[in-house]
Short mmCIF file of C-alpha atoms and ligand atoms in Angstrom, two decimals:
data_model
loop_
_atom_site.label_atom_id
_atom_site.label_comp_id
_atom_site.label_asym_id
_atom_site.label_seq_id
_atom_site.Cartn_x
_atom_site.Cartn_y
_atom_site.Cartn_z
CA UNK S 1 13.26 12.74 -12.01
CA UNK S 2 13.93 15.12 -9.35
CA UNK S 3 13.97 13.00 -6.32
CA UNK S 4 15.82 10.32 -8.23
CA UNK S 5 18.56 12.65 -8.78
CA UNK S 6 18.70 13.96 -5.24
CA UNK S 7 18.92 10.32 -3.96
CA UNK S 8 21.42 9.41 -6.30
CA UNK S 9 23.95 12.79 -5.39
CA UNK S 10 23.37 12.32 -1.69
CA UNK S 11 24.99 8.75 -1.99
CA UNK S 12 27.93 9.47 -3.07
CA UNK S 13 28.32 10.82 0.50
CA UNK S 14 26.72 7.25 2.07
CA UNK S 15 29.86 5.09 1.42
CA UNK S 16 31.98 5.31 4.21
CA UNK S 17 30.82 3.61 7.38
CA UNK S 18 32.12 4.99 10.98
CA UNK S 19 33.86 1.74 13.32
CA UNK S 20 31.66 2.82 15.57
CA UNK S 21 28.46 1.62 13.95
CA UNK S 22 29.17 -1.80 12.98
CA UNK S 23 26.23 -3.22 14.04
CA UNK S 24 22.59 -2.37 15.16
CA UNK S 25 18.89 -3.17 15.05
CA UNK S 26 15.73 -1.22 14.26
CA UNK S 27 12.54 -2.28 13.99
CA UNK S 28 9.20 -0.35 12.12
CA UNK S 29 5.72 -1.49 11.88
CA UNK S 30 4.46 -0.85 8.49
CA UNK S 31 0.86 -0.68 7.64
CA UNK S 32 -1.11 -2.07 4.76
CA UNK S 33 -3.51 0.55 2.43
CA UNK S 34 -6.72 0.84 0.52
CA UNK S 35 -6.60 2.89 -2.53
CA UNK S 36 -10.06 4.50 -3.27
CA UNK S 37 -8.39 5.23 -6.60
CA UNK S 38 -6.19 2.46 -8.21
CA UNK S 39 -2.87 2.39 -9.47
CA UNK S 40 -3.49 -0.25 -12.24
CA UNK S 41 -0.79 0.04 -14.45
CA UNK S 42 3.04 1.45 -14.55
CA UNK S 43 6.24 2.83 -16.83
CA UNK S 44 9.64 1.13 -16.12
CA UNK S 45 11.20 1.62 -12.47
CA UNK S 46 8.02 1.27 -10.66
CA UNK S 47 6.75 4.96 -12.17
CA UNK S 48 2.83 4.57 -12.19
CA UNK S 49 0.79 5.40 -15.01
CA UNK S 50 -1.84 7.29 -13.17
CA UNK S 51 -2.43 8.90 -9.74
CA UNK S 52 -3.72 6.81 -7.58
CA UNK S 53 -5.19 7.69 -3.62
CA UNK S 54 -5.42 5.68 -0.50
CA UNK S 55 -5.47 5.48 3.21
CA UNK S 56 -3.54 3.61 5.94
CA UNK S 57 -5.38 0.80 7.61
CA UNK S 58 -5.11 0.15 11.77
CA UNK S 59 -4.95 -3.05 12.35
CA UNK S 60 -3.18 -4.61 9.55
CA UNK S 61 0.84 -4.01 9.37
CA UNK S 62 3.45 -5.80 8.95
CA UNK S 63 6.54 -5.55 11.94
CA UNK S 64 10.17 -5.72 10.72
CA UNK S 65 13.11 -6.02 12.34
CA UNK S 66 16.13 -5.42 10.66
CA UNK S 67 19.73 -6.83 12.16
CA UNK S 68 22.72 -5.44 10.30
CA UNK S 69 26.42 -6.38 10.94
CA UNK S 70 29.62 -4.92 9.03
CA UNK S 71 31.14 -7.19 6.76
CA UNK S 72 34.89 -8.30 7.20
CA UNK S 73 35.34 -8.68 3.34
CA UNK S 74 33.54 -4.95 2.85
CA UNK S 75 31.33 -4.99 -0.55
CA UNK S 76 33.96 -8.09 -2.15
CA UNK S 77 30.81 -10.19 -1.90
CA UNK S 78 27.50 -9.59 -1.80
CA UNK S 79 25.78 -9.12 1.83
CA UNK S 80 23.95 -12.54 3.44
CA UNK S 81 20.19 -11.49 3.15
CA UNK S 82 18.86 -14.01 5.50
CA UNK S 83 14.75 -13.41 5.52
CA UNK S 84 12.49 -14.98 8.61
CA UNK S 85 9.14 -14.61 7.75
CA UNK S 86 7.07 -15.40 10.80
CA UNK S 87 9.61 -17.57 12.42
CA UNK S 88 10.51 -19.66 9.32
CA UNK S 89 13.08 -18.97 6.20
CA UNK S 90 10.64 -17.72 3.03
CA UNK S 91 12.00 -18.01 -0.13
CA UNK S 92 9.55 -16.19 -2.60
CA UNK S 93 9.85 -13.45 -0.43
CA UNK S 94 13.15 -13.51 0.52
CA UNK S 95 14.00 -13.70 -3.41
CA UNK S 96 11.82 -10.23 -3.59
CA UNK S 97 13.38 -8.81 -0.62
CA UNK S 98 16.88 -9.47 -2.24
CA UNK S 99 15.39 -7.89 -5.10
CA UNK S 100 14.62 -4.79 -3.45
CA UNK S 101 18.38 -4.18 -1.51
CA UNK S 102 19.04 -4.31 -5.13
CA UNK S 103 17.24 -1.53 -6.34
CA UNK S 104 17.62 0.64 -3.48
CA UNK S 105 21.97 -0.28 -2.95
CA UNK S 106 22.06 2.72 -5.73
CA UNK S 107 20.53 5.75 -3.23
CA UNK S 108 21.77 3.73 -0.04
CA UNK S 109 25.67 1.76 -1.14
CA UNK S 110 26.14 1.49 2.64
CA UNK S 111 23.98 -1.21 2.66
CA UNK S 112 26.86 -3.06 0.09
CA UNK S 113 29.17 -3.22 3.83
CA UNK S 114 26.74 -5.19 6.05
CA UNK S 115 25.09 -8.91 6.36
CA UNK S 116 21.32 -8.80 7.33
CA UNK S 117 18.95 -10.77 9.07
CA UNK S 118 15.20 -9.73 8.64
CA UNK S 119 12.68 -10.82 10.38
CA UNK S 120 8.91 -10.32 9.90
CA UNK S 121 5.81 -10.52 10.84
CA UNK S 122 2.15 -9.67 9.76
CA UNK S 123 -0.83 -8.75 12.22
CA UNK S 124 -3.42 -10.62 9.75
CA UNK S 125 -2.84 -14.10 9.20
CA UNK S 126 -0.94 -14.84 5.95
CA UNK S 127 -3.40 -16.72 4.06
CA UNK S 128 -5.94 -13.98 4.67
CA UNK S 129 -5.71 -13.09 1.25
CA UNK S 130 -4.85 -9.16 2.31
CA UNK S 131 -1.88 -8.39 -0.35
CA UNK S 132 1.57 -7.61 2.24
CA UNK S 133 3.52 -6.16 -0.29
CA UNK S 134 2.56 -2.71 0.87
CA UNK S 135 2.84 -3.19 4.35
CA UNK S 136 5.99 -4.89 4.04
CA UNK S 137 7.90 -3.44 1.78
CA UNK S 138 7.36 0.02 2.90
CA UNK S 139 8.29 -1.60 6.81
CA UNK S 140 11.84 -2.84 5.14
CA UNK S 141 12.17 0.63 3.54
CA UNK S 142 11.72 2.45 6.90
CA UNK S 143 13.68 -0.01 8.77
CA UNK S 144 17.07 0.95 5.93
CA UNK S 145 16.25 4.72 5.92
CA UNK S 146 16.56 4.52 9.94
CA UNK S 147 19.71 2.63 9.27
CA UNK S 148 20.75 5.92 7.27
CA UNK S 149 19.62 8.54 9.93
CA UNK S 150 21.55 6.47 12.70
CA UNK S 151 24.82 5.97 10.69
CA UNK S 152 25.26 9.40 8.85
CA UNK S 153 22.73 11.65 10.47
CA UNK S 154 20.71 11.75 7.09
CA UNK S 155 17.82 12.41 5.95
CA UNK S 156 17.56 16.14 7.64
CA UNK S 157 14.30 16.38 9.10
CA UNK S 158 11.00 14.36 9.24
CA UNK S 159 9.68 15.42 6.20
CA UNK S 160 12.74 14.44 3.99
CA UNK S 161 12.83 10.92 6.21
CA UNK S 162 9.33 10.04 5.13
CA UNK S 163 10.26 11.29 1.37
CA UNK S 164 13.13 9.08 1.25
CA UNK S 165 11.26 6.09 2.77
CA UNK S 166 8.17 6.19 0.21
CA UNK S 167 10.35 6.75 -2.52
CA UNK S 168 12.70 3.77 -1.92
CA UNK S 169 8.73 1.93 -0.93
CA UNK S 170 7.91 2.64 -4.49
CA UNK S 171 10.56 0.76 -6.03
CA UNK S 172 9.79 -2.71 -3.74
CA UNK S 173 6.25 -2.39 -4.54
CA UNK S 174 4.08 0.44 -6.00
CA UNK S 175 1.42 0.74 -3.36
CA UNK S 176 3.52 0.69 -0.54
CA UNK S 177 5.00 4.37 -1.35
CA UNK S 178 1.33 5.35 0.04
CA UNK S 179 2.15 3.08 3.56
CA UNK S 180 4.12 5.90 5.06
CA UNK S 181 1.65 8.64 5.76
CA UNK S 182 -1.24 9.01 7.33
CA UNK S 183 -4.62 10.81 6.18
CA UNK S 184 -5.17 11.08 2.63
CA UNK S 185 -2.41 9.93 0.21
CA UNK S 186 -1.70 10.46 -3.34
CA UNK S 187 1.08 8.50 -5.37
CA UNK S 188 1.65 10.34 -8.59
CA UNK S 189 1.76 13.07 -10.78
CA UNK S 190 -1.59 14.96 -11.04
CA UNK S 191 -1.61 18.75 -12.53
CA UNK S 192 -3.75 20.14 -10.36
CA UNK S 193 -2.32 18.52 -6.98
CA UNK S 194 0.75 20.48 -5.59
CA UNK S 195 4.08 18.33 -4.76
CA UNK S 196 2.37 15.35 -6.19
CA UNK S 197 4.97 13.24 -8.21
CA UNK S 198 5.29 9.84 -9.61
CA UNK S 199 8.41 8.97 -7.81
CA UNK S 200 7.10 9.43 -3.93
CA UNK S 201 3.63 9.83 -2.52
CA UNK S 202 2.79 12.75 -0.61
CA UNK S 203 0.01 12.94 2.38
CA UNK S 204 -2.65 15.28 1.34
CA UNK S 205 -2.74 18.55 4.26
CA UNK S 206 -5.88 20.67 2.71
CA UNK S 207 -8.88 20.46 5.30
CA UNK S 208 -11.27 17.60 4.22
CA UNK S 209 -14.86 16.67 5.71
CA UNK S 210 -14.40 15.64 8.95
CA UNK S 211 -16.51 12.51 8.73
CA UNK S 212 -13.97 10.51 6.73
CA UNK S 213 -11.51 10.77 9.57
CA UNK S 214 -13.80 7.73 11.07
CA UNK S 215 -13.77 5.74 7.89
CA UNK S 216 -14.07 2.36 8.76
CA UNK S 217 -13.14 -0.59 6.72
CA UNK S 218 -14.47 -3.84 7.23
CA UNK S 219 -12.68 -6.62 5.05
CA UNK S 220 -14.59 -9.20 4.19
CA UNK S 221 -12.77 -12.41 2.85
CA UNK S 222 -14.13 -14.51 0.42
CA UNK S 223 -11.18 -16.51 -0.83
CA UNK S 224 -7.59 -17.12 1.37
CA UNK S 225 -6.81 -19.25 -2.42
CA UNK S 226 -3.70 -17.59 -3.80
CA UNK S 227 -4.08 -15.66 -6.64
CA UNK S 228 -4.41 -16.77 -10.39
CA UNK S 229 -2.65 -13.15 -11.71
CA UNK S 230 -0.39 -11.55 -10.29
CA UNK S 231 -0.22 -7.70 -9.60
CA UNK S 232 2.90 -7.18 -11.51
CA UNK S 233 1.27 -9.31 -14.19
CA UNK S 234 -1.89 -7.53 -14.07
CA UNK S 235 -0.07 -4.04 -14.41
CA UNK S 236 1.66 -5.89 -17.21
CA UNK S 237 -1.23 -6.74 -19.12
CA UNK S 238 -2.18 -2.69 -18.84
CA UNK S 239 0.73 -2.27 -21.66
CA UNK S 240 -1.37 -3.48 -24.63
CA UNK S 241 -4.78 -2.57 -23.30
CA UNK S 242 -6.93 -1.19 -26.06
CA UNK S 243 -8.72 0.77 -23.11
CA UNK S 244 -5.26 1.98 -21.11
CA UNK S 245 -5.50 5.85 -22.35
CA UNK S 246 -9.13 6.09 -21.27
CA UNK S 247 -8.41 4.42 -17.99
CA UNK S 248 -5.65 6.17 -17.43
CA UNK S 249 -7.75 9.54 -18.15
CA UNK S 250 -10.88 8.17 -15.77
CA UNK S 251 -8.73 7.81 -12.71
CA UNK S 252 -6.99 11.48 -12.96
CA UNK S 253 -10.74 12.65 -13.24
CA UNK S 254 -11.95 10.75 -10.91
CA UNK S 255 -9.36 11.30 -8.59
CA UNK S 256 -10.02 15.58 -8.76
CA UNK S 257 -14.01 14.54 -8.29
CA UNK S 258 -13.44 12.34 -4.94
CA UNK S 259 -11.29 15.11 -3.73
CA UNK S 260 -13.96 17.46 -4.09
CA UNK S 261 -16.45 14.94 -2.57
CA UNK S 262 -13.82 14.45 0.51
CA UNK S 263 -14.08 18.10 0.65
CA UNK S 264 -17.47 18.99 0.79
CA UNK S 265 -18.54 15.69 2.47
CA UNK S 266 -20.75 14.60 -0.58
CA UNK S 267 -21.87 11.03 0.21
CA UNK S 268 -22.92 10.56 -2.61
CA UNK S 269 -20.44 11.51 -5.07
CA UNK S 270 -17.76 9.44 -2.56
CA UNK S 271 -20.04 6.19 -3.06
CA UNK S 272 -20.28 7.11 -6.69
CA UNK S 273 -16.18 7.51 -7.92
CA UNK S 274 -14.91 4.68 -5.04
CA UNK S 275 -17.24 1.70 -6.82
CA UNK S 276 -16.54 3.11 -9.91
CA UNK S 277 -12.89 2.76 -9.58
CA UNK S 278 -13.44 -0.96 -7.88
CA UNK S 279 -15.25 -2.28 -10.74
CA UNK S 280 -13.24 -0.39 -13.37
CA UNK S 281 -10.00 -2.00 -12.17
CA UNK S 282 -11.82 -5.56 -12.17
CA UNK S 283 -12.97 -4.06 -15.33
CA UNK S 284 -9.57 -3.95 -17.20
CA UNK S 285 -8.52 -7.19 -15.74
CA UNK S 286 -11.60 -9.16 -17.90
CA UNK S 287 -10.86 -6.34 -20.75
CA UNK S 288 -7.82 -7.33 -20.85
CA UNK S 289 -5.86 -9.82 -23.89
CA UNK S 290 -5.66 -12.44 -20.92
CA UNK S 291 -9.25 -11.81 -20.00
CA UNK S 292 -9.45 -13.22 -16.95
CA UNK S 293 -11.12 -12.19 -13.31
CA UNK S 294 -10.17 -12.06 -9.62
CA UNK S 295 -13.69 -11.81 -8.57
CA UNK S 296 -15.97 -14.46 -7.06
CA UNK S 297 -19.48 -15.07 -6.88
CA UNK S 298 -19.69 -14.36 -3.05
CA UNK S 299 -17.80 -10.95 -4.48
CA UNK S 300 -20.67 -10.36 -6.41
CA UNK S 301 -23.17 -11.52 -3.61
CA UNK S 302 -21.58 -9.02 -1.52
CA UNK S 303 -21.51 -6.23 -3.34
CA UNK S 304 -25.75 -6.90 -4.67
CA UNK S 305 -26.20 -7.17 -0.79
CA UNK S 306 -24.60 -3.77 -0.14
CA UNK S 307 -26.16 -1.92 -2.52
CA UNK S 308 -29.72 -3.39 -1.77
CA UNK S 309 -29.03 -2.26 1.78
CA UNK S 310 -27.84 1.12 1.07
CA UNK S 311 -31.39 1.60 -0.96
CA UNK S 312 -33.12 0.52 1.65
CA UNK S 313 -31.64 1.91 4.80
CA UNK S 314 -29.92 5.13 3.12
CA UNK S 315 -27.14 4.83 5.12
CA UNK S 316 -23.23 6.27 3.81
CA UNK S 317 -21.93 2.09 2.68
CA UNK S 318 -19.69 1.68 0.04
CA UNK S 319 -17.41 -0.53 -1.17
CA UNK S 320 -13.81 -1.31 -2.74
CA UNK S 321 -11.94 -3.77 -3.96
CA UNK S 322 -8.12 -4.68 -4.71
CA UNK S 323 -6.56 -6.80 -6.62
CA UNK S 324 -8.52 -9.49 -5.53
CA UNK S 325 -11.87 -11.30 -4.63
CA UNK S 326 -12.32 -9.64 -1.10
CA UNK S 327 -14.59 -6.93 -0.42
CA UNK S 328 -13.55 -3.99 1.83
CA UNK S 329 -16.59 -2.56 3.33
CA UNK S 330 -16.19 1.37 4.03
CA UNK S 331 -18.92 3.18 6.60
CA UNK S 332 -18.89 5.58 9.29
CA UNK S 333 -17.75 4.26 12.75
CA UNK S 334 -20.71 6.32 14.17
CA UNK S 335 -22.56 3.56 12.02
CA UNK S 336 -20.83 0.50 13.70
CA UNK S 337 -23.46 -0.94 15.58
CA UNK S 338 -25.73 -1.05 12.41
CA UNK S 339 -23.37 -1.57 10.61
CA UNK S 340 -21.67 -5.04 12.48
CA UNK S 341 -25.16 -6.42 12.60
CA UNK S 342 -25.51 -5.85 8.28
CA UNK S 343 -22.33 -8.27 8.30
CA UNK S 344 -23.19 -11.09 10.88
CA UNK S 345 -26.93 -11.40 9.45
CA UNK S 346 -26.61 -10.90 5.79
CA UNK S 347 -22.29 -10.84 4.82
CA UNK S 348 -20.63 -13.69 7.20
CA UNK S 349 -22.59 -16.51 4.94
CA UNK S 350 -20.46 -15.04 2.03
CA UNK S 351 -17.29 -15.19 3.80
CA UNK S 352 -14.48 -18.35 3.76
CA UNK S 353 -14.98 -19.62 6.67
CA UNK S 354 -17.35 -16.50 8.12
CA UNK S 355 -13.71 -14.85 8.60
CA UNK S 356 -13.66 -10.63 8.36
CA UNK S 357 -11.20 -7.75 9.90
CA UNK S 358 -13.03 -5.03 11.33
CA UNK S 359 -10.57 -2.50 10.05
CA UNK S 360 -10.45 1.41 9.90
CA UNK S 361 -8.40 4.32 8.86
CA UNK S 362 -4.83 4.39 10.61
CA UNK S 363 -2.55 6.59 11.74
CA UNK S 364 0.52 5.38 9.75
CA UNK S 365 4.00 3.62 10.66
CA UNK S 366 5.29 3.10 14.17
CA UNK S 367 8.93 3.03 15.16
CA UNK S 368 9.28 -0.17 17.25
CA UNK S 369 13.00 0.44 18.17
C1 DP6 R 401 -5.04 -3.09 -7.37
O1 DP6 R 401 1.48 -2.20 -5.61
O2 DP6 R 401 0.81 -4.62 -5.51
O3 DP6 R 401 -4.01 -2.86 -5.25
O4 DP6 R 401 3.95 -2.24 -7.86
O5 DP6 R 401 3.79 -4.50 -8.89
O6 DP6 R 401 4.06 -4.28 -6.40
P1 DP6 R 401 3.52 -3.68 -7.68
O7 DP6 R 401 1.93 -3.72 -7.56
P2 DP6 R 401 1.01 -3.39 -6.33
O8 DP6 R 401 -0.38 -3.04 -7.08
C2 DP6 R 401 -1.49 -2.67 -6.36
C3 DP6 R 401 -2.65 -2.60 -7.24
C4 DP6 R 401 -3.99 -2.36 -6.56
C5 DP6 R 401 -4.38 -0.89 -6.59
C6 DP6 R 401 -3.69 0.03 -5.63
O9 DP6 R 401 -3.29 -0.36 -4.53
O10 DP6 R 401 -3.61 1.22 -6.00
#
């Protein structure tokens, strides 16, 4: 645990607070990801069980702002958390957000001196059925390593900043360790990927095709419902899988083969590993002791539809899914015109309420103030 270590030295030199910064704002925008390879199951403290890869979306993020003020009574009681989600007071978030200062007081006990008052807000609309943890946890996690740079003039250098952030991501919600960098991301160990770890994700630098720098994602919604399982329960239920080794083994495999395909630009192989992975996932979850799906029938209508029209068209369409019944749609924006008509025509009639986000790849977290 070599980051964990490092964190947990470097606090013991984050205690004292200067008079002169007893109280401030910052502000990050966060954004949400799409893992091409999942992370479906984990070890204790948030450590995942496999590798997982993903990219940043555009247009949907979360925005943060975090108000901190030093506390008369220093660290005798605990700090106020007060947490304003979209102009109102939200419990079963706030409850996670307290959660989270938890975990993280250890690498950051500064935080143990000051009240806070969060306040968020998400670009898609909250009953979109888009999962926020990533986007919003990681947006929190920037928001307190700022808080760190400005009051002790640590971490170093951008690099170690973005470290710190995804690692202290990880432990508010797995996925949103990957919501820090842009490009290609991998959370998790991996033998044959250099700097790749379990505790922090790291953005990917070799050269890939050049293509998949205009992947698009068009997310098509099919249920706004909350969900029946949970993620943590889902990576729960990955404990006492009968399949879990051989899952575990398929994603490292097919994690080296899609980096390969990025690589060399193989369509084919990309469509190939990315639905594997979607259906695996959805896979384990009916597999599973619960046995028990996420997936509609307009899932499944969508994803017969894109198939059929990849046959006929032979066009680069694929698709993914996360832990739940929408369908992200991934083309080529050079394909967008085609493409947009494919969704009004044949997908809207699928969708709740015809609603869809005409997403792509992003270029990772914003500093608001
Ligand atoms: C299916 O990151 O939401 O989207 O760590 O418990 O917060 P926690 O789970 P979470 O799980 C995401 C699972 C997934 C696949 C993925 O994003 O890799």
């Amino acid at each position: 645990m070599k980051f964990e270590e490092k964190y947990k030295k470097d606090a013991l030199k984050l205690g004292q607070v200067k008079l002169s910064d007893r109280q401030g704002a910052i502000s990050w925008r966060s954004p949400s990801n799409i893992a091409l390879i999942k992370y479906w199951g984990k070890r204790q403290n948030q450590l995942p069980q496999n590798p997982s890869l993903s990219f940043v979306l555009d247009k949907s993020f979360t925005e943060t702002r975090l108000k901190y003020r030093y506390k008369r009574n220093k660290g005798k009681m605990a700090s106020k958390i007060d947490f304003i989600f979209e102009g109102k007071p939200n419990s079963d978030f706030g409850s996670r957000v307290k959660d989270f200062f938890l975990a993280v007081s250890e690498f950051l006990p500064f935080i143990n001196y000051f009240d806070f008052k969060i306040e968020s807000s998400n670009s898609f609309p909250h009953s979109s059925g888009i999962a926020s943890s990533a986007s919003s946890m990681s947006a929190l996690a920037l928001c307190l390593v700022s808080m760190e740079l400005k009051l002790f003039g640590t971490p170093k250098d951008k690099k170690a900043f973005f470290q710190k952030a995804s690692f202290l991501s990880r432990l508010g919600s797995g996925s949103a360790s990957r919501s820090v960098f842009n490009g290609f991301v991998v959370w998790g160990k991996h033998k044959n990927i250099p700097g790749s770890s379990d505790e922090l994700a790291i953005r990917l630098n070799q050269q890939f095709s050049p293509k998949f720098n205009s992947l698009k994602d068009a997310i098509l919604i099919t249920s706004t419902g909350k969900k029946k399982v949970s993620s943590s329960a889902g990576h729960q239920l990955m404990e006492s899988h009968p399949y879990a080794a051989i899952r575990f083994r398929q994603a490292k495999d097919n994690l080296l083969n899609l980096l390969e395909a990025l690589k060399t630009g193989d369509e084919q192989m990309f469509i190939g590993i990315v639905e594997n992975e979607a259906l695996s996932l959805h896979a384990m979850m009916m597999a599973s002791e619960e046995g028990f799906t996420l997936l509609n029938e307009n899932t499944w209508k969508i994803l017969y539809k894109i198939r059929q029209y990849r046959k006929e068209h032979k066009v680069f369409i694929t698709l993914t899914l996360d832990a739940g019944p929408n369908v992200h749609l991934l083309y080529l924006a050079k394909q967008e015109t085609q493409i947009f008509q494919f969704i009004q025509k044949e997908l809207l009639q699928f969708c709740e309420n015809e609603h869809w986000i005409d997403d792509k790849i992003g270029r990772g977290p914003i500093k608001l103030i």
